[in-house]
mmCIF file of C-alpha atoms in Angstrom:
data_model
loop_
_atom_site.group_PDB
_atom_site.id
_atom_site.type_symbol
_atom_site.label_atom_id
_atom_site.label_comp_id
_atom_site.label_asym_id
_atom_site.label_seq_id
_atom_site.Cartn_x
_atom_site.Cartn_y
_atom_site.Cartn_z
ATOM 1 C CA GLU E 1 6.691 14.750 10.451
ATOM 2 C CA PRO E 2 8.433 11.377 10.686
ATOM 3 C CA GLU E 3 8.630 9.488 7.429
ATOM 4 C CA VAL E 4 9.835 6.251 5.918
ATOM 5 C CA THR E 5 12.859 6.783 3.685
ATOM 6 C CA GLN E 6 14.073 4.473 0.935
ATOM 7 C CA THR E 7 17.235 4.187 -1.119
ATOM 8 C CA PRO E 8 17.965 4.058 -3.951
ATOM 9 C CA SER E 9 15.088 5.832 -5.617
ATOM 10 C CA HIS E 10 15.879 4.073 -8.896
ATOM 11 C CA GLN E 11 18.155 1.151 -9.676
ATOM 12 C CA VAL E 12 18.896 -0.407 -13.013
ATOM 13 C CA THR E 13 20.450 -3.855 -12.992
ATOM 14 C CA GLN E 14 21.223 -6.729 -15.289
ATOM 15 C CA MET E 15 19.254 -9.933 -15.070
ATOM 16 C CA GLY E 16 20.863 -12.344 -12.642
ATOM 17 C CA GLN E 17 22.476 -9.657 -10.503
ATOM 18 C CA GLU E 18 21.827 -9.190 -6.796
ATOM 19 C CA VAL E 19 20.040 -6.093 -5.613
ATOM 20 C CA ILE E 20 19.628 -4.672 -2.120
ATOM 21 C CA LEU E 21 16.946 -2.105 -1.438
ATOM 22 C CA ARG E 22 17.204 -0.145 1.769
ATOM 23 C CA CYS E 23 14.632 1.410 4.042
ATOM 24 C CA VAL E 24 14.688 3.417 7.226
ATOM 25 C CA PRO E 25 11.315 2.976 8.941
ATOM 26 C CA ILE E 26 9.790 5.493 11.322
ATOM 27 C CA SER E 27 11.798 5.227 14.508
ATOM 28 C CA ASN E 28 9.161 4.095 17.012
ATOM 29 C CA HIS E 29 7.503 1.640 14.640
ATOM 30 C CA LEU E 30 7.868 -2.071 15.206
ATOM 31 C CA TYR E 31 6.257 -3.675 12.159
ATOM 32 C CA PHE E 32 8.006 -3.416 8.804
ATOM 33 C CA TYR E 33 6.809 -4.383 5.365
ATOM 34 C CA TRP E 34 7.746 -4.617 1.734
ATOM 35 C CA TYR E 35 5.163 -4.225 -0.988
ATOM 36 C CA ARG E 36 5.659 -3.988 -4.706
ATOM 37 C CA GLN E 37 3.781 -2.451 -7.586
ATOM 38 C CA ILE E 38 4.403 -3.522 -11.128
ATOM 39 C CA LEU E 39 3.877 -0.572 -13.453
ATOM 40 C CA GLY E 40 0.201 0.241 -13.800
ATOM 41 C CA GLN E 41 -0.934 -2.584 -11.556
ATOM 42 C CA LYS E 42 -2.086 -2.905 -8.001
ATOM 43 C CA VAL E 43 0.076 -2.901 -4.924
ATOM 44 C CA GLU E 44 1.008 -6.386 -3.718
ATOM 45 C CA PHE E 45 2.169 -7.533 -0.301
ATOM 46 C CA LEU E 46 5.551 -9.236 -0.171
ATOM 47 C CA VAL E 47 6.539 -9.667 3.444
ATOM 48 C CA SER E 48 6.038 -8.417 6.990
ATOM 49 C CA PHE E 49 8.703 -8.377 9.666
ATOM 50 C CA TYR E 50 8.383 -8.092 13.409
ATOM 51 C CA ASN E 51 10.695 -8.765 16.300
ATOM 52 C CA ASN E 52 13.584 -9.580 13.970
ATOM 53 C CA GLU E 53 11.800 -12.242 12.028
ATOM 54 C CA ILE E 54 9.412 -12.655 9.149
ATOM 55 C CA SER E 55 5.853 -12.754 10.438
ATOM 56 C CA GLU E 56 4.132 -13.345 7.107
ATOM 57 C CA LYS E 57 5.097 -13.590 3.470
ATOM 58 C CA SER E 58 3.263 -13.920 0.200
ATOM 59 C CA GLU E 59 3.700 -16.423 -2.619
ATOM 60 C CA ILE E 60 5.717 -13.798 -4.465
ATOM 61 C CA PHE E 61 8.337 -13.816 -1.725
ATOM 62 C CA ASP E 62 10.189 -16.927 -2.820
ATOM 63 C CA ASP E 63 13.719 -18.105 -2.063
ATOM 64 C CA GLN E 64 15.343 -15.391 -4.129
ATOM 65 C CA PHE E 65 14.034 -12.759 -1.720
ATOM 66 C CA SER E 66 15.264 -12.079 1.791
ATOM 67 C CA VAL E 67 14.846 -9.352 4.362
ATOM 68 C CA GLU E 68 17.076 -8.237 7.141
ATOM 69 C CA ARG E 69 17.323 -5.655 9.853
ATOM 70 C CA PRO E 70 21.100 -5.392 10.115
ATOM 71 C CA ASP E 71 21.051 -2.655 12.733
ATOM 72 C CA GLY E 72 18.560 -0.664 14.748
ATOM 73 C CA SER E 73 17.436 1.538 11.936
ATOM 74 C CA ASN E 74 17.739 -0.087 8.501
ATOM 75 C CA PHE E 75 15.444 -2.655 6.946
ATOM 76 C CA THR E 76 16.614 -4.233 3.708
ATOM 77 C CA LEU E 77 15.149 -6.301 0.899
ATOM 78 C CA LYS E 78 17.596 -8.438 -1.053
ATOM 79 C CA ILE E 79 16.841 -10.027 -4.389
ATOM 80 C CA ARG E 80 19.539 -12.593 -5.054
ATOM 81 C CA SER E 81 19.265 -13.187 -8.771
ATOM 82 C CA THR E 82 16.996 -10.673 -10.434
ATOM 83 C CA LYS E 83 14.613 -11.599 -13.216
ATOM 84 C CA LEU E 84 12.938 -9.381 -15.771
ATOM 85 C CA GLU E 85 9.625 -9.788 -13.961
ATOM 86 C CA ASP E 86 11.122 -8.322 -10.798
ATOM 87 C CA SER E 87 10.990 -4.904 -12.440
ATOM 88 C CA ALA E 88 8.616 -2.909 -10.260
ATOM 89 C CA MET E 89 8.345 -0.175 -7.677
ATOM 90 C CA TYR E 90 9.174 -1.556 -4.261
ATOM 91 C CA PHE E 91 7.607 0.184 -1.302
ATOM 92 C CA CYS E 92 8.768 -0.125 2.257
ATOM 93 C CA ALA E 93 6.231 0.576 4.984
ATOM 94 C CA SER E 94 6.114 0.582 8.751
ATOM 95 C CA SER E 95 3.441 0.646 11.408
ATOM 96 C CA GLU E 96 3.338 1.291 15.102
ATOM 97 C CA LEU E 97 2.434 -1.415 17.561
ATOM 98 C CA ALA E 98 0.674 -0.090 20.614
ATOM 99 C CA GLY E 99 -2.544 -0.434 22.508
ATOM 100 C CA GLY E 100 -5.391 0.761 20.328
ATOM 101 C CA ASP E 101 -3.141 0.694 17.305
ATOM 102 C CA THR E 102 -4.889 1.553 14.063
ATOM 103 C CA GLY E 103 -2.617 -0.669 12.025
ATOM 104 C CA GLU E 104 -2.069 2.244 9.684
ATOM 105 C CA LEU E 105 0.843 1.719 7.350
ATOM 106 C CA PHE E 106 3.151 4.567 6.410
ATOM 107 C CA PHE E 107 4.799 4.074 3.056
ATOM 108 C CA GLY E 108 8.119 5.299 1.759
ATOM 109 C CA GLU E 109 8.594 6.973 -1.610
ATOM 110 C CA GLY E 110 9.536 3.701 -3.239
ATOM 111 C CA SER E 111 12.532 2.258 -5.044
ATOM 112 C CA ARG E 112 12.055 1.690 -8.728
ATOM 113 C CA LEU E 113 13.884 -1.433 -9.907
ATOM 114 C CA THR E 114 14.483 -1.941 -13.593
ATOM 115 C CA VAL E 115 15.917 -5.306 -14.640
ATOM 116 C CA LEU E 116 17.395 -5.447 -18.136
ATOM 117 C CA GLU F 1 -8.621 -15.750 -0.052
ATOM 118 C CA LEU F 2 -9.586 -12.130 0.378
ATOM 119 C CA LYS F 3 -10.479 -10.310 -2.820
ATOM 120 C CA VAL F 4 -10.871 -6.556 -3.012
ATOM 121 C CA GLU F 5 -12.665 -5.000 -5.928
ATOM 122 C CA GLN F 6 -12.922 -1.346 -6.748
ATOM 123 C CA ASN F 7 -15.140 0.337 -9.225
ATOM 124 C CA PRO F 8 -14.914 2.182 -11.355
ATOM 125 C CA LEU F 9 -11.295 1.627 -12.345
ATOM 126 C CA PHE F 10 -11.248 4.815 -14.390
ATOM 127 C CA LEU F 11 -13.234 7.923 -13.636
ATOM 128 C CA SER F 12 -13.225 11.152 -15.571
ATOM 129 C CA MET F 13 -15.286 13.932 -14.119
ATOM 130 C CA GLN F 14 -15.803 17.645 -14.403
ATOM 131 C CA GLU F 15 -14.795 20.051 -11.712
ATOM 132 C CA GLY F 16 -17.628 20.795 -9.340
ATOM 133 C CA LYS F 17 -19.324 17.424 -9.757
ATOM 134 C CA ASN F 18 -19.873 14.725 -7.145
ATOM 135 C CA TYR F 19 -19.050 11.057 -7.487
ATOM 136 C CA THR F 20 -18.552 7.895 -5.432
ATOM 137 C CA ILE F 21 -15.897 5.211 -5.684
ATOM 138 C CA TYR F 22 -16.854 1.793 -4.376
ATOM 139 C CA CYS F 23 -14.732 -0.839 -2.687
ATOM 140 C CA ASN F 24 -16.134 -4.329 -2.120
ATOM 141 C CA TYR F 25 -14.303 -7.087 -0.327
ATOM 142 C CA SER F 26 -15.008 -10.767 -0.032
ATOM 143 C CA THR F 27 -14.308 -11.830 3.565
ATOM 144 C CA THR F 28 -14.927 -10.399 6.997
ATOM 145 C CA SER F 29 -12.754 -7.508 8.005
ATOM 146 C CA ASP F 30 -13.205 -4.460 10.164
ATOM 147 C CA ARG F 31 -10.138 -2.586 8.991
ATOM 148 C CA LEU F 32 -10.139 -0.709 5.720
ATOM 149 C CA TYR F 33 -7.823 1.971 4.427
ATOM 150 C CA TRP F 34 -7.946 4.460 1.596
ATOM 151 C CA TYR F 35 -4.753 5.662 -0.054
ATOM 152 C CA ARG F 36 -4.000 8.232 -2.699
ATOM 153 C CA GLN F 37 -1.184 7.799 -5.208
ATOM 154 C CA ASP F 38 0.055 10.490 -7.565
ATOM 155 C CA PRO F 39 1.923 9.279 -10.683
ATOM 156 C CA GLY F 40 5.343 7.914 -9.794
ATOM 157 C CA LYS F 41 4.824 8.704 -6.134
ATOM 158 C CA SER F 42 4.208 6.841 -2.919
ATOM 159 C CA LEU F 43 0.959 5.949 -1.221
ATOM 160 C CA GLU F 44 -0.495 8.661 0.942
ATOM 161 C CA SER F 45 -2.833 7.554 3.695
ATOM 162 C CA LEU F 46 -6.217 9.244 3.444
ATOM 163 C CA PHE F 47 -8.539 7.395 5.796
ATOM 164 C CA VAL F 48 -8.424 4.610 8.348
ATOM 165 C CA LEU F 49 -11.803 2.972 8.938
ATOM 166 C CA LEU F 50 -11.877 0.604 11.872
ATOM 167 C CA SER F 51 -15.486 -0.223 12.619
ATOM 168 C CA ASN F 52 -18.865 -0.755 11.068
ATOM 169 C CA GLY F 53 -20.540 2.543 10.307
ATOM 170 C CA ALA F 54 -17.288 4.507 10.474
ATOM 171 C CA VAL F 55 -17.420 7.732 8.512
ATOM 172 C CA LYS F 56 -14.515 10.076 8.056
ATOM 173 C CA GLN F 57 -14.234 13.316 6.128
ATOM 174 C CA GLU F 58 -11.300 15.375 4.984
ATOM 175 C CA GLY F 59 -11.976 18.318 2.736
ATOM 176 C CA ARG F 60 -13.890 17.182 -0.337
ATOM 177 C CA LEU F 61 -13.444 13.496 0.429
ATOM 178 C CA MET F 62 -15.598 11.373 2.686
ATOM 179 C CA ALA F 63 -15.126 7.678 3.353
ATOM 180 C CA SER F 64 -17.488 5.218 4.983
ATOM 181 C CA LEU F 65 -17.436 1.561 5.931
ATOM 182 C CA ASP F 66 -20.251 -0.974 6.106
ATOM 183 C CA THR F 67 -18.705 -4.184 7.376
ATOM 184 C CA LYS F 68 -21.937 -6.136 7.075
ATOM 185 C CA ALA F 69 -22.182 -5.313 3.380
ATOM 186 C CA ARG F 70 -18.389 -5.581 3.048
ATOM 187 C CA LEU F 71 -18.443 -2.249 1.312
ATOM 188 C CA SER F 72 -16.619 1.017 1.628
ATOM 189 C CA THR F 73 -17.288 4.159 -0.324
ATOM 190 C CA LEU F 74 -15.142 7.179 -1.086
ATOM 191 C CA HIS F 75 -17.338 10.124 -1.938
ATOM 192 C CA ILE F 76 -15.997 13.137 -3.770
ATOM 193 C CA THR F 77 -17.846 16.403 -3.368
ATOM 194 C CA ALA F 78 -17.429 19.298 -5.800
ATOM 195 C CA ALA F 79 -14.324 17.834 -7.387
ATOM 196 C CA VAL F 80 -11.318 20.008 -8.157
ATOM 197 C CA HIS F 81 -8.384 19.316 -10.468
ATOM 198 C CA ASP F 82 -6.013 18.724 -7.528
ATOM 199 C CA LEU F 83 -7.938 15.574 -6.653
ATOM 200 C CA SER F 84 -6.724 13.905 -9.845
ATOM 201 C CA ALA F 85 -4.826 10.787 -8.699
ATOM 202 C CA THR F 86 -5.258 7.051 -8.282
ATOM 203 C CA TYR F 87 -7.189 6.011 -5.195
ATOM 204 C CA PHE F 88 -6.693 2.609 -3.629
ATOM 205 C CA CYS F 89 -8.684 0.884 -0.968
ATOM 206 C CA ALA F 90 -6.912 -1.755 1.067
ATOM 207 C CA VAL F 91 -8.354 -4.298 3.454
ATOM 208 C CA ASP F 92 -6.649 -5.946 6.384
ATOM 209 C CA PRO F 93 -7.750 -9.584 6.547
ATOM 210 C CA SER F 94 -6.244 -10.029 9.995
ATOM 211 C CA SER F 95 -8.464 -9.949 13.056
ATOM 212 C CA ASN F 96 -5.512 -9.343 15.338
ATOM 213 C CA GLN F 97 -5.385 -6.183 17.392
ATOM 214 C CA GLY F 98 -2.336 -4.067 17.226
ATOM 215 C CA GLY F 99 -0.664 -3.718 13.856
ATOM 216 C CA SER F 100 -1.646 -5.156 10.545
ATOM 217 C CA GLU F 101 0.146 -8.089 9.021
ATOM 218 C CA LYS F 102 -0.648 -7.446 5.411
ATOM 219 C CA LEU F 103 -3.045 -5.418 3.320
ATOM 220 C CA VAL F 104 -4.857 -6.589 0.238
ATOM 221 C CA PHE F 105 -5.239 -3.738 -2.203
ATOM 222 C CA GLY F 106 -7.835 -3.091 -4.823
ATOM 223 C CA LYS F 107 -6.710 -2.351 -8.375
ATOM 224 C CA GLY F 108 -7.167 1.360 -7.832
ATOM 225 C CA THR F 109 -9.428 3.992 -9.340
ATOM 226 C CA LYS F 110 -7.708 6.463 -11.604
ATOM 227 C CA LEU F 111 -9.523 9.733 -11.172
ATOM 228 C CA THR F 112 -9.143 12.564 -13.644
ATOM 229 C CA VAL F 113 -10.861 15.841 -12.850
ATOM 230 C CA ASN F 114 -11.198 18.062 -15.874
ATOM 231 C CA PRO F 115 -11.362 21.848 -15.570
#
């Protein structure tokens, strides 16, 4: 069964460092997303991406965040200068756009970011 | 702003018992999703509910949606230990057809089923 894959599974970084989280969405999907979950809390929307541009972003997704689809398969989230409060599990998700689409999101296994 | 509230947030139950988890949301939506999350794991899609009155069942779990009441329920029948997990409902505030833009999640219900 097709799945969303994410790398790395866990990254530890120093405050102020740049981090890039990578995702390979399901191949025929056209909408891509990043969500995050701070330990023990609810899942929060960060950004959605369609047709090579951001379609919506949340208040969390400030100037230190960026997303990119550098090639036909990868979808990346960059955090330019990490802060302690960026420590969380970051989930990539994708959904299929088609007639009668359910809008169902398929999530990857997550990348755990720990900022020291 | 859409708010999604689940209750209870913690649920401890005995195997073989029945229980219902509730998900209320504050603005109109006709798309609601239930996800399961095991500790340290990803979100597994359980149910997609797309219309008023939708009811879906999978094994011991049954989900329903009442868009007029802005309420969804996840009913657990004859619980077993393997159902222990955190269950999230998520609502799509977008009225667009074809792909969701963002989901607003509830805080989750941590279910523990005791032998």
